PDB file of C-alpha atoms and ligand atoms in Angstrom:
ATOM      1  CA  MET A   1       0.282   0.157   0.182  1.00 88.00           C
ATOM      2  CA  THR A   2       1.260   3.141  -0.548  1.00 96.00           C
ATOM      3  CA  TYR A   3       0.127   6.923  -0.127  1.00 98.00           C
ATOM      4  CA  ASN A   4      -0.451   9.702  -2.346  1.00 96.00           C
ATOM      5  CA  ALA A   5      -0.838  12.716  -0.439  1.00 97.00           C
ATOM      6  CA  LEU A   6       2.690  12.192   0.001  1.00 98.00           C
ATOM      7  CA  ALA A   7       4.374  12.917  -3.040  1.00 98.00           C
ATOM      8  CA  GLY A   8       6.272  15.494  -2.157  1.00 98.00           C
ATOM      9  CA  ARG A   9       6.886  15.232   1.487  1.00 98.00           C
ATOM     10  CA  THR A  10       9.746  15.456   2.980  1.00 98.00           C
ATOM     11  CA  ALA A  11      10.374  13.252   5.835  1.00 99.00           C
ATOM     12  CA  VAL A  12      12.430  11.850   8.938  1.00 98.00           C
ATOM     13  CA  VAL A  13      12.685   8.421  10.390  1.00 99.00           C
ATOM     14  CA  THR A  14      14.491   7.666  13.236  1.00 99.00           C
ATOM     15  CA  GLY A  15      15.235   4.273  14.036  1.00 98.00           C
ATOM     16  CA  ALA A  16      15.318   3.602  10.189  1.00 98.00           C
ATOM     17  CA  ALA A  17      17.938   0.507  10.139  1.00 98.00           C
ATOM     18  CA  SER A  18      15.247  -2.024  10.563  1.00 98.00           C
ATOM     19  CA  GLY A  19      12.163  -3.324  12.161  1.00 98.00           C
ATOM     20  CA  ILE A  20       9.583  -0.646  12.187  1.00 99.00           C
ATOM     21  CA  GLY A  21      11.288   2.812  11.241  1.00 99.00           C
ATOM     22  CA  GLU A  22      12.648   0.571   7.711  1.00 98.00           C
ATOM     23  CA  ALA A  23       9.567  -0.495   7.439  1.00 98.00           C
ATOM     24  CA  THR A  24       7.884   2.974   7.605  1.00 99.00           C
ATOM     25  CA  ALA A  25      10.997   4.995   5.230  1.00 99.00           C
ATOM     26  CA  LEU A  26      10.287   2.179   2.426  1.00 98.00           C
ATOM     27  CA  LEU A  27       6.807   2.912   2.557  1.00 98.00           C
ATOM     28  CA  LEU A  28       6.951   6.583   2.805  1.00 98.00           C
ATOM     29  CA  ALA A  29       9.067   6.595   0.419  1.00 98.00           C
ATOM     30  CA  ALA A  30       7.377   4.485  -2.245  1.00 98.00           C
ATOM     31  CA  SER A  31       4.311   7.323  -1.637  1.00 98.00           C
ATOM     32  CA  GLY A  32       6.910   9.890  -2.975  1.00 98.00           C
ATOM     33  CA  ALA A  33       8.456  11.887  -0.395  1.00 98.00           C
ATOM     34  CA  ARG A  34      12.309  12.329   0.706  1.00 98.00           C
ATOM     35  CA  VAL A  35      13.190  10.007   4.091  1.00 98.00           C
ATOM     36  CA  ALA A  36      16.381  11.284   5.637  1.00 99.00           C
ATOM     37  CA  LEU A  37      17.246   7.510   7.164  1.00 99.00           C
ATOM     38  CA  LEU A  38      18.770   8.170  11.077  1.00 99.00           C
ATOM     39  CA  ALA A  39      20.308   5.281  12.937  1.00 98.00           C
ATOM     40  CA  ARG A  40      23.825   4.347  14.320  1.00 98.00           C
ATOM     41  CA  ARG A  41      24.128   1.163  12.361  1.00 98.00           C
ATOM     42  CA  ALA A  42      25.884   3.350   8.575  1.00 98.00           C
ATOM     43  CA  GLU A  43      25.764   0.237   6.508  1.00 98.00           C
ATOM     44  CA  ARG A  44      22.298  -0.397   6.972  1.00 98.00           C
ATOM     45  CA  LEU A  45      21.233   2.491   6.507  1.00 98.00           C
ATOM     46  CA  GLN A  46      23.313   3.064   2.950  1.00 98.00           C
ATOM     47  CA  GLU A  47      21.840  -0.393   1.788  1.00 98.00           C
ATOM     48  CA  LEU A  48      18.646   0.608   2.430  1.00 98.00           C
ATOM     49  CA  ALA A  49      19.189   3.934   0.928  1.00 98.00           C
ATOM     50  CA  GLY A  50      20.473   2.053  -1.992  1.00 98.00           C
ATOM     51  CA  LYS A  51      17.358   0.223  -2.379  1.00 98.00           C
ATOM     52  CA  ILE A  52      14.934   3.315  -2.248  1.00 98.00           C
ATOM     53  CA  ALA A  53      16.942   4.689  -4.807  1.00 98.00           C
ATOM     54  CA  ALA A  54      17.491   2.114  -6.954  1.00 98.00           C
ATOM     55  CA  ASP A  55      12.868   1.490  -6.792  1.00 98.00           C
ATOM     56  CA  GLY A  56      12.860   5.546  -7.583  1.00 98.00           C
ATOM     57  CA  GLY A  57      12.624   6.754  -4.230  1.00 98.00           C
ATOM     58  CA  GLN A  58      15.066   9.891  -2.456  1.00 98.00           C
ATOM     59  CA  ALA A  59      16.348   8.610   0.736  1.00 98.00           C
ATOM     60  CA  LEU A  60      19.504  10.079   2.610  1.00 98.00           C
ATOM     61  CA  ALA A  61      21.412   7.810   5.256  1.00 98.00           C
ATOM     62  CA  VAL A  62      22.172  10.359   8.414  1.00 98.00           C
ATOM     63  CA  VAL A  63      24.147   8.040  11.339  1.00 98.00           C
ATOM     64  CA  ALA A  64      23.032   9.873  14.382  1.00 98.00           C
ATOM     65  CA  ASP A  65      22.633   7.937  17.601  1.00 98.00           C
ATOM     66  CA  VAL A  66      19.389  10.004  19.554  1.00 98.00           C
ATOM     67  CA  THR A  67      21.369   9.306  22.913  1.00 98.00           C
ATOM     68  CA  ASP A  68      24.351  12.360  21.923  1.00 98.00           C
ATOM     69  CA  GLU A  69      22.835  16.369  21.430  1.00 98.00           C
ATOM     70  CA  GLU A  70      25.723  17.043  19.063  1.00 98.00           C
ATOM     71  CA  SER A  71      25.451  13.401  17.211  1.00 98.00           C
ATOM     72  CA  VAL A  72      21.679  14.750  16.634  1.00 98.00           C
ATOM     73  CA  ALA A  73      22.594  18.004  15.621  1.00 98.00           C
ATOM     74  CA  ALA A  74      25.098  16.550  13.266  1.00 98.00           C
ATOM     75  CA  ALA A  75      22.139  15.101  12.296  1.00 98.00           C
ATOM     76  CA  ALA A  76      19.803  17.521  11.442  1.00 98.00           C
ATOM     77  CA  ALA A  77      22.148  20.096   9.993  1.00 98.00           C
ATOM     78  CA  ARG A  78      22.944  16.725   7.675  1.00 98.00           C
ATOM     79  CA  VAL A  79      19.144  16.473   6.849  1.00 98.00           C
ATOM     80  CA  HIS A  80      18.851  20.412   6.316  1.00 98.00           C
ATOM     81  CA  GLU A  81      21.656  21.057   4.402  1.00 98.00           C
ATOM     82  CA  ALA A  82      20.472  18.064   1.873  1.00 98.00           C
ATOM     83  CA  TYR A  83      16.836  18.262   1.972  1.00 98.00           C
ATOM     84  CA  GLY A  84      16.504  21.904   3.673  1.00 98.00           C
ATOM     85  CA  PRO A  85      13.291  21.819   6.239  1.00 98.00           C
ATOM     86  CA  VAL A  86      11.349  18.819   7.012  1.00 98.00           C
ATOM     87  CA  ASP A  87       7.577  18.363   7.550  1.00 98.00           C
ATOM     88  CA  LEU A  88       7.371  15.450   8.793  1.00 99.00           C
ATOM     89  CA  VAL A  89       8.720  13.172  12.121  1.00 99.00           C
ATOM     90  CA  VAL A  90       8.749  10.020  12.807  1.00 99.00           C
ATOM     91  CA  ASN A  91       9.874   9.382  16.236  1.00 98.00           C
ATOM     92  CA  ASN A  92      10.828   5.771  16.287  1.00 98.00           C
ATOM     93  CA  ALA A  93      13.941   4.723  17.060  1.00 98.00           C
ATOM     94  CA  GLY A  94      13.693   2.679  20.753  1.00 98.00           C
ATOM     95  CA  VAL A  95      15.309   0.073  22.829  1.00 98.00           C
ATOM     96  CA  MET A  96      13.321  -2.433  25.475  1.00 98.00           C
ATOM     97  CA  LEU A  97      14.886  -4.286  27.708  1.00 98.00           C
ATOM     98  CA  ALA A  98      13.779  -6.836  30.350  1.00 97.00           C
ATOM     99  CA  ASN A  99      14.850  -6.582  33.755  1.00 96.00           C
ATOM    100  CA  ALA A 100      13.640  -7.587  37.213  1.00 96.00           C
ATOM    101  CA  VAL A 101      13.559  -4.517  39.431  1.00 96.00           C
ATOM    102  CA  SER A 102      15.166  -6.346  41.918  1.00 97.00           C
ATOM    103  CA  ASP A 103      17.862  -7.092  39.917  1.00 96.00           C
ATOM    104  CA  GLY A 104      18.536  -3.182  39.809  1.00 96.00           C
ATOM    105  CA  ARG A 105      19.870  -2.638  36.397  1.00 97.00           C
ATOM    106  CA  LEU A 106      20.481   1.190  36.575  1.00 98.00           C
ATOM    107  CA  ASP A 107      22.757   0.847  32.767  1.00 97.00           C
ATOM    108  CA  GLU A 108      19.594  -0.657  30.784  1.00 97.00           C
ATOM    109  CA  TRP A 109      17.087   1.765  33.210  1.00 98.00           C
ATOM    110  CA  GLN A 110      19.194   4.566  31.889  1.00 98.00           C
ATOM    111  CA  ARG A 111      20.257   3.844  27.929  1.00 98.00           C
ATOM    112  CA  MET A 112      15.559   2.964  28.368  1.00 98.00           C
ATOM    113  CA  ILE A 113      15.465   6.230  29.152  1.00 98.00           C
ATOM    114  CA  ASP A 114      17.898   8.301  27.573  1.00 98.00           C
ATOM    115  CA  THR A 115      16.493   6.600  23.974  1.00 98.00           C
ATOM    116  CA  ASN A 116      13.175   6.480  24.656  1.00 98.00           C
ATOM    117  CA  VAL A 117      12.130   9.325  26.192  1.00 98.00           C
ATOM    118  CA  THR A 118      15.330  11.688  26.351  1.00 98.00           C
ATOM    119  CA  GLY A 119      16.638  10.863  22.523  1.00 98.00           C
ATOM    120  CA  ALA A 120      13.007  11.183  21.178  1.00 98.00           C
ATOM    121  CA  MET A 121      13.178  14.603  22.615  1.00 98.00           C
ATOM    122  CA  ARG A 122      16.019  15.151  21.203  1.00 98.00           C
ATOM    123  CA  ILE A 123      14.463  15.135  18.385  1.00 99.00           C
ATOM    124  CA  VAL A 124      11.856  16.592  18.732  1.00 98.00           C
ATOM    125  CA  ARG A 125      14.300  19.957  19.723  1.00 98.00           C
ATOM    126  CA  ALA A 126      15.906  19.629  16.170  1.00 98.00           C
ATOM    127  CA  PHE A 127      13.247  19.434  14.282  1.00 98.00           C
ATOM    128  CA  VAL A 128       9.731  20.786  15.459  1.00 98.00           C
ATOM    129  CA  PRO A 129      11.181  24.429  13.907  1.00 98.00           C
ATOM    130  CA  ASP A 130      10.641  22.932  10.585  1.00 98.00           C
ATOM    131  CA  LEU A 131       7.052  21.740  11.181  1.00 98.00           C
ATOM    132  CA  LEU A 132       6.019  24.928  13.189  1.00 98.00           C
ATOM    133  CA  ALA A 133       7.388  26.780   9.671  1.00 98.00           C
ATOM    134  CA  ALA A 134       6.040  24.180   7.505  1.00 98.00           C
ATOM    135  CA  ALA A 135       2.421  24.481   8.991  1.00 98.00           C
ATOM    136  CA  GLY A 136       2.747  28.547   9.225  1.00 98.00           C
ATOM    137  CA  GLN A 137       2.677  27.818   5.185  1.00 98.00           C
ATOM    138  CA  GLY A 138       0.041  26.600   5.002  1.00 98.00           C
ATOM    139  CA  ARG A 139       1.730  22.497   4.335  1.00 98.00           C
ATOM    140  CA  THR A 140       0.465  19.805   6.233  1.00 98.00           C
ATOM    141  CA  ALA A 141       2.810  18.801   9.229  1.00 98.00           C
ATOM    142  CA  ASP A 142       3.519  15.071  10.924  1.00 99.00           C
ATOM    143  CA  LEU A 143       5.349  14.721  14.464  1.00 99.00           C
ATOM    144  CA  VAL A 144       4.733  11.072  14.582  1.00 99.00           C
ATOM    145  CA  ASN A 145       5.333   9.490  18.037  1.00 99.00           C
ATOM    146  CA  VAL A 146       5.665   5.608  17.856  1.00 99.00           C
ATOM    147  CA  SER A 147       4.903   4.832  21.840  1.00 98.00           C
ATOM    148  CA  SER A 148       3.941   1.126  22.783  1.00 98.00           C
ATOM    149  CA  ILE A 149       0.868  -1.091  24.426  1.00 98.00           C
ATOM    150  CA  GLY A 150       3.096  -1.036  27.327  1.00 98.00           C
ATOM    151  CA  ALA A 151       2.222   2.500  28.005  1.00 98.00           C
ATOM    152  CA  HIS A 152      -1.263   1.358  28.943  1.00 94.00           C
ATOM    153  CA  GLN A 153      -0.668  -2.672  30.166  1.00 95.00           C
ATOM    154  CA  THR A 154       1.754  -3.848  32.494  1.00 95.00           C
ATOM    155  CA  PHE A 155       4.310  -6.228  31.883  1.00 94.00           C
ATOM    156  CA  PRO A 156       6.135  -7.817  34.650  1.00 96.00           C
ATOM    157  CA  ASN A 157      10.034  -7.739  34.121  1.00 97.00           C
ATOM    158  CA  TYR A 158       9.482  -4.294  31.462  1.00 97.00           C
ATOM    159  CA  ALA A 159       8.334  -1.404  34.260  1.00 98.00           C
ATOM    160  CA  VAL A 160      11.299   0.874  32.880  1.00 98.00           C
ATOM    161  CA  TYR A 161      10.339   0.265  28.739  1.00 98.00           C
ATOM    162  CA  GLY A 162       6.454   0.690  30.037  1.00 98.00           C
ATOM    163  CA  ALA A 163       7.137   3.849  31.774  1.00 98.00           C
ATOM    164  CA  THR A 164       9.649   4.790  28.974  1.00 98.00           C
ATOM    165  CA  LYS A 165       6.199   4.513  26.656  1.00 98.00           C
ATOM    166  CA  ALA A 166       3.506   5.849  29.212  1.00 98.00           C
ATOM    167  CA  ALA A 167       6.127   9.060  29.453  1.00 98.00           C
ATOM    168  CA  LEU A 168       5.933   8.961  25.344  1.00 98.00           C
ATOM    169  CA  THR A 169       2.636   8.623  24.964  1.00 98.00           C
ATOM    170  CA  TYR A 170       1.576  11.286  27.699  1.00 98.00           C
ATOM    171  CA  LEU A 171       4.157  13.998  25.838  1.00 98.00           C
ATOM    172  CA  SER A 172       2.226  12.921  22.732  1.00 98.00           C
ATOM    173  CA  GLN A 173      -0.948  14.340  24.742  1.00 98.00           C
ATOM    174  CA  SER A 174       0.901  17.360  25.807  1.00 98.00           C
ATOM    175  CA  LEU A 175       2.506  18.052  22.258  1.00 98.00           C
ATOM    176  CA  ARG A 176      -1.202  18.187  20.869  1.00 98.00           C
ATOM    177  CA  GLY A 177      -2.163  20.883  22.814  1.00 98.00           C
ATOM    178  CA  GLU A 178       1.428  23.272  21.974  1.00 98.00           C
ATOM    179  CA  LEU A 179       1.533  22.106  18.802  1.00 98.00           C
ATOM    180  CA  GLY A 180      -2.008  21.676  17.147  1.00 98.00           C
ATOM    181  CA  PRO A 181      -3.242  25.439  17.749  1.00 98.00           C
ATOM    182  CA  HIS A 182      -0.462  25.545  15.022  1.00 98.00           C
ATOM    183  CA  ASP A 183      -1.700  23.065  13.039  1.00 98.00           C
ATOM    184  CA  VAL A 184       1.724  20.696  13.612  1.00 98.00           C
ATOM    185  CA  ARG A 185      -0.539  17.454  13.919  1.00 98.00           C
ATOM    186  CA  VAL A 186       1.037  14.781  16.682  1.00 98.00           C
ATOM    187  CA  VAL A 187       0.290  11.316  15.924  1.00 98.00           C
ATOM    188  CA  ASN A 188       0.594   8.688  18.811  1.00 98.00           C
ATOM    189  CA  VAL A 189       1.127   5.129  17.837  1.00 98.00           C
ATOM    190  CA  GLU A 190       1.375   2.540  20.579  1.00 98.00           C
ATOM    191  CA  PRO A 191       1.991  -1.336  18.806  1.00 98.00           C
ATOM    192  CA  GLY A 192       1.710  -4.495  20.231  1.00 98.00           C
ATOM    193  CA  PHE A 193       4.356  -7.875  19.312  1.00 98.00           C
ATOM    194  CA  THR A 194       5.419  -6.896  16.306  1.00 98.00           C
ATOM    195  CA  ASP A 195       8.592  -9.055  14.628  1.00 98.00           C
ATOM    196  CA  THR A 196      11.431  -7.238  14.868  1.00 98.00           C
ATOM    197  CA  GLU A 197      15.165  -7.030  16.382  1.00 98.00           C
ATOM    198  CA  LEU A 198      13.994  -5.127  19.248  1.00 96.00           C
ATOM    199  CA  ARG A 199      13.113  -8.901  21.119  1.00 95.00           C
ATOM    200  CA  GLY A 200      16.848  -9.779  20.596  1.00 94.00           C
ATOM    201  CA  HIS A 201      18.513  -7.469  22.965  1.00 96.00           C
ATOM    202  CA  ILE A 202      17.177  -8.681  26.288  1.00 95.00           C
ATOM    203  CA  ASP A 203      20.470 -10.495  27.619  1.00 93.00           C
ATOM    204  CA  ASN A 204      18.374 -12.024  30.380  1.00 93.00           C
ATOM    205  CA  THR A 205      17.893 -15.691  28.723  1.00 95.00           C
ATOM    206  CA  GLU A 206      14.778 -16.382  30.780  1.00 95.00           C
ATOM    207  CA  LEU A 207      12.669 -13.469  30.139  1.00 96.00           C
ATOM    208  CA  SER A 208      13.874 -13.585  26.171  1.00 96.00           C
ATOM    209  CA  GLU A 209      12.351 -17.685  26.295  1.00 97.00           C
ATOM    210  CA  GLU A 210       9.188 -16.261  27.970  1.00 96.00           C
ATOM    211  CA  LEU A 211       9.260 -13.229  25.517  1.00 96.00           C
ATOM    212  CA  GLU A 212       9.439 -15.885  22.393  1.00 96.00           C
ATOM    213  CA  GLY A 213       7.196 -17.870  23.683  1.00 96.00           C
ATOM    214  CA  TRP A 214       4.445 -14.914  23.976  1.00 96.00           C
ATOM    215  CA  PHE A 215       5.234 -14.336  20.495  1.00 97.00           C
ATOM    216  CA  GLY A 216       4.598 -17.951  19.976  1.00 96.00           C
ATOM    217  CA  ALA A 217       0.953 -18.332  21.210  1.00 96.00           C
ATOM    218  CA  ILE A 218      -0.130 -15.001  20.493  1.00 96.00           C
ATOM    219  CA  GLY A 219       1.512 -14.446  17.450  1.00 97.00           C
ATOM    220  CA  SER A 220       2.408 -10.828  16.235  1.00 98.00           C
ATOM    221  CA  LEU A 221       2.488  -8.127  13.358  1.00 98.00           C
ATOM    222  CA  ALA A 222       4.850  -7.336  10.688  1.00 98.00           C
ATOM    223  CA  SER A 223       6.954  -4.347  10.485  1.00 98.00           C
ATOM    224  CA  GLU A 224       5.002  -3.239   7.087  1.00 98.00           C
ATOM    225  CA  ASP A 225       1.233  -3.816   9.301  1.00 98.00           C
ATOM    226  CA  VAL A 226       2.694  -0.301  11.800  1.00 98.00           C
ATOM    227  CA  ALA A 227       3.961   1.163   8.784  1.00 98.00           C
ATOM    228  CA  ASP A 228       0.799   0.892   7.169  1.00 98.00           C
ATOM    229  CA  VAL A 229      -0.750   3.183  10.347  1.00 98.00           C
ATOM    230  CA  ILE A 230       1.578   5.469   9.818  1.00 98.00           C
ATOM    231  CA  GLY A 231       1.172   5.604   6.416  1.00 98.00           C
ATOM    232  CA  TYR A 232      -2.703   5.983   6.844  1.00 98.00           C
ATOM    233  CA  ALA A 233      -2.341   9.053   9.546  1.00 98.00           C
ATOM    234  CA  VAL A 234       0.248  11.196   7.807  1.00 98.00           C
ATOM    235  CA  SER A 235      -1.807  11.145   4.651  1.00 98.00           C
ATOM    236  CA  ARG A 236      -5.069  12.310   5.990  1.00 98.00           C
ATOM    237  CA  ALA A 237      -6.423  16.505   5.183  1.00 98.00           C
ATOM    238  CA  ARG A 238      -4.520  18.244   7.399  1.00 97.00           C
ATOM    239  CA  HIS A 239      -7.201  19.390   9.888  1.00 98.00           C
ATOM    240  CA  VAL A 240      -7.647  15.155  10.361  1.00 98.00           C
ATOM    241  CA  ASN A 241      -5.782  14.394  13.427  1.00 98.00           C
ATOM    242  CA  LEU A 242      -5.609  10.266  13.408  1.00 98.00           C
ATOM    243  CA  ARG A 243      -4.216  11.184  16.764  1.00 97.00           C
ATOM    244  CA  GLN A 244      -3.671   7.597  18.808  1.00 98.00           C
ATOM    245  CA  ALA A 245      -3.805   4.754  16.861  1.00 98.00           C
ATOM    246  CA  ILE A 246      -3.378   1.092  19.093  1.00 98.00           C
ATOM    247  CA  VAL A 247      -2.293  -1.980  16.730  1.00 98.00           C
ATOM    248  CA  LEU A 248      -2.166  -5.352  18.114  1.00 98.00           C
ATOM    249  CA  PRO A 249      -2.206  -8.336  16.995  1.00 98.00           C
ATOM    250  CA  THR A 250      -5.610  -9.873  16.401  1.00 97.00           C
ATOM    251  CA  ARG A 251      -4.623 -12.604  19.226  1.00 97.00           C
ATOM    252  CA  GLN A 252      -3.583 -10.145  21.784  1.00 96.00           C
ATOM    253  CA  SER A 253      -5.861  -7.672  24.005  1.00 87.00           C
TER     254      SER A 253
HETATM  255  P1  NDP B   1      14.396  -2.628  16.471  1.00 81.39           P
HETATM  256  O1  NDP B   1      15.680  -2.993  17.266  1.00 81.39           O
HETATM  257  O2  NDP B   1      13.831  -3.207  14.805  1.00 81.39           O
HETATM  258  O3  NDP B   1      14.438  -0.782  15.741  1.00 81.39           O
HETATM  259  C1  NDP B   1      15.000   0.203  16.986  1.00 81.39           C
HETATM  260  C2  NDP B   1      15.165   1.173  16.012  1.00 81.39           C
HETATM  261  O4  NDP B   1      16.088   1.811  16.859  1.00 81.39           O
HETATM  262  C3  NDP B   1      17.096   0.185  14.895  1.00 81.39           C
HETATM  263  O5  NDP B   1      16.666   0.556  13.558  1.00 81.39           O
HETATM  264  C4  NDP B   1      17.783   0.626  15.858  1.00 81.39           C
HETATM  265  O6  NDP B   1      18.791   1.351  14.961  1.00 81.39           O
HETATM  266  C5  NDP B   1      17.519   2.694  16.317  1.00 81.39           C
HETATM  267  N1  NDP B   1      17.849   2.681  17.759  1.00 81.39           N
HETATM  268  C6  NDP B   1      18.645   1.847  18.513  1.00 81.39           C
HETATM  269  N2  NDP B   1      18.895   2.583  19.231  1.00 81.39           N
HETATM  270  C7  NDP B   1      19.103   4.010  18.993  1.00 81.39           C
HETATM  271  C8  NDP B   1      19.984   5.417  18.985  1.00 81.39           C
HETATM  272  N3  NDP B   1      21.030   5.873  20.389  1.00 81.39           N
HETATM  273  N4  NDP B   1      20.224   6.372  18.206  1.00 81.39           N
HETATM  274  C9  NDP B   1      19.465   5.944  16.890  1.00 81.39           C
HETATM  275  N5  NDP B   1      19.027   5.145  16.499  1.00 81.39           N
HETATM  276  C10 NDP B   1      18.708   4.407  17.351  1.00 81.39           C
HETATM  277  O7  NDP B   1      12.851  -2.659  16.779  1.00 81.39           O
HETATM  278  P2  NDP B   1      11.228  -1.824  16.280  1.00 81.39           P
HETATM  279  O8  NDP B   1      11.354  -1.891  15.122  1.00 81.39           O
HETATM  280  O9  NDP B   1      10.163  -2.416  17.071  1.00 81.39           O
HETATM  281  O10 NDP B   1      11.067  -0.632  17.387  1.00 81.39           O
HETATM  282  C11 NDP B   1      10.571   0.500  16.238  1.00 81.39           C
HETATM  283  C12 NDP B   1       9.975   1.124  18.057  1.00 81.39           C
HETATM  284  O11 NDP B   1       8.849   0.379  18.207  1.00 81.39           O
HETATM  285  C13 NDP B   1      10.929   1.357  18.884  1.00 81.39           C
HETATM  286  O12 NDP B   1      11.004   2.654  19.782  1.00 81.39           O
HETATM  287  C14 NDP B   1       9.902   0.245  20.043  1.00 81.39           C
HETATM  288  O13 NDP B   1       9.986   0.866  21.578  1.00 81.39           O
HETATM  289  C15 NDP B   1       8.610   0.104  19.285  1.00 81.39           C
HETATM  290  N6  NDP B   1       7.751  -0.836  19.696  1.00 81.39           N
HETATM  291  C16 NDP B   1       8.022  -1.996  19.373  1.00 81.39           C
HETATM  292  C17 NDP B   1       7.283  -3.205  19.120  1.00 81.39           C
HETATM  293  C18 NDP B   1       7.190  -4.775  18.680  1.00 81.39           C
HETATM  294  O14 NDP B   1       6.932  -5.361  19.314  1.00 81.39           O
HETATM  295  N7  NDP B   1       8.519  -4.831  18.413  1.00 81.39           N
HETATM  296  C19 NDP B   1       5.981  -2.943  20.079  1.00 81.39           C
HETATM  297  C20 NDP B   1       5.591  -1.687  19.911  1.00 81.39           C
HETATM  298  C21 NDP B   1       6.399  -0.443  20.252  1.00 81.39           C
HETATM  299  P3  NDP B   1      20.828   1.084  15.212  1.00 81.39           P
HETATM  300  O15 NDP B   1      20.927   0.089  16.321  1.00 81.39           O
HETATM  301  O16 NDP B   1      21.443   0.981  13.811  1.00 81.39           O
HETATM  302  O17 NDP B   1      21.002   2.296  15.924  1.00 81.39           O
END
């Protein structure tokens, strides 16, 4: 599925090296948007940019670590140099690490908070002025935050991950109050189980096996399913905000 209304848009997708970000970048590019691809793995980004170009689309690989302010600033400068201001930001980079709170994994908690919350806000800081300018010129402008069903539903051993996503959902709600009156849409997407690399970073074998069991029993979305929801939301008329989308595999409640 592609969305003609996205032709001519200029997008930034964080976490574009894999999973939901990669699928979203492919969909936006296939729909005619120029897409800046942000993540840490240069090779993956180059490969994706090459694939998009081979299919007749436009993409720019930009290495960026959302936990590093200088890296985000350099990435924003590179995007602006190549494409000028952007009008569509998909704040998708994230990490999910599972641990019992009694294990006291401050290192993992900090990594999740810095990537999923502060990282998302670093991207907001870098690109919201572009969105405000685009909307001020009468164009469609979107900030999409990829949160999680974990923002609402608790899972034992995922307390800090869930808290980061609850924070992102809250930020989306709150930013709508600041940006909506300026015609910038804020869309919050909350996926359920999605088959990506995300769960591969869990270093606790027991918890990793438990999660594989849930995926096996319930099934999962493909990244493309979530990308399609994002594409649908950002291709609506600019006065229509599908502000909150929870997208789950049918067997997940
Ligand atoms: P992936 O692990 O495939 O994607 C995560 C992406 O984020 C990667 O491309 C990774 O690239 C990038 N990333 C991670 N850390 C950083 C960083 N510090 N700076 C820049 N980029 C970074 O998993 P998903 O596609 O599943 O995850 C995408 C989003 O979806 C996440 O926010 C996740 O929380 C959310 N989500 C996923 C669900 C699922 O079941 N899969 C369910 C609900 C929400 P690189 O390593 O190259 O930097």
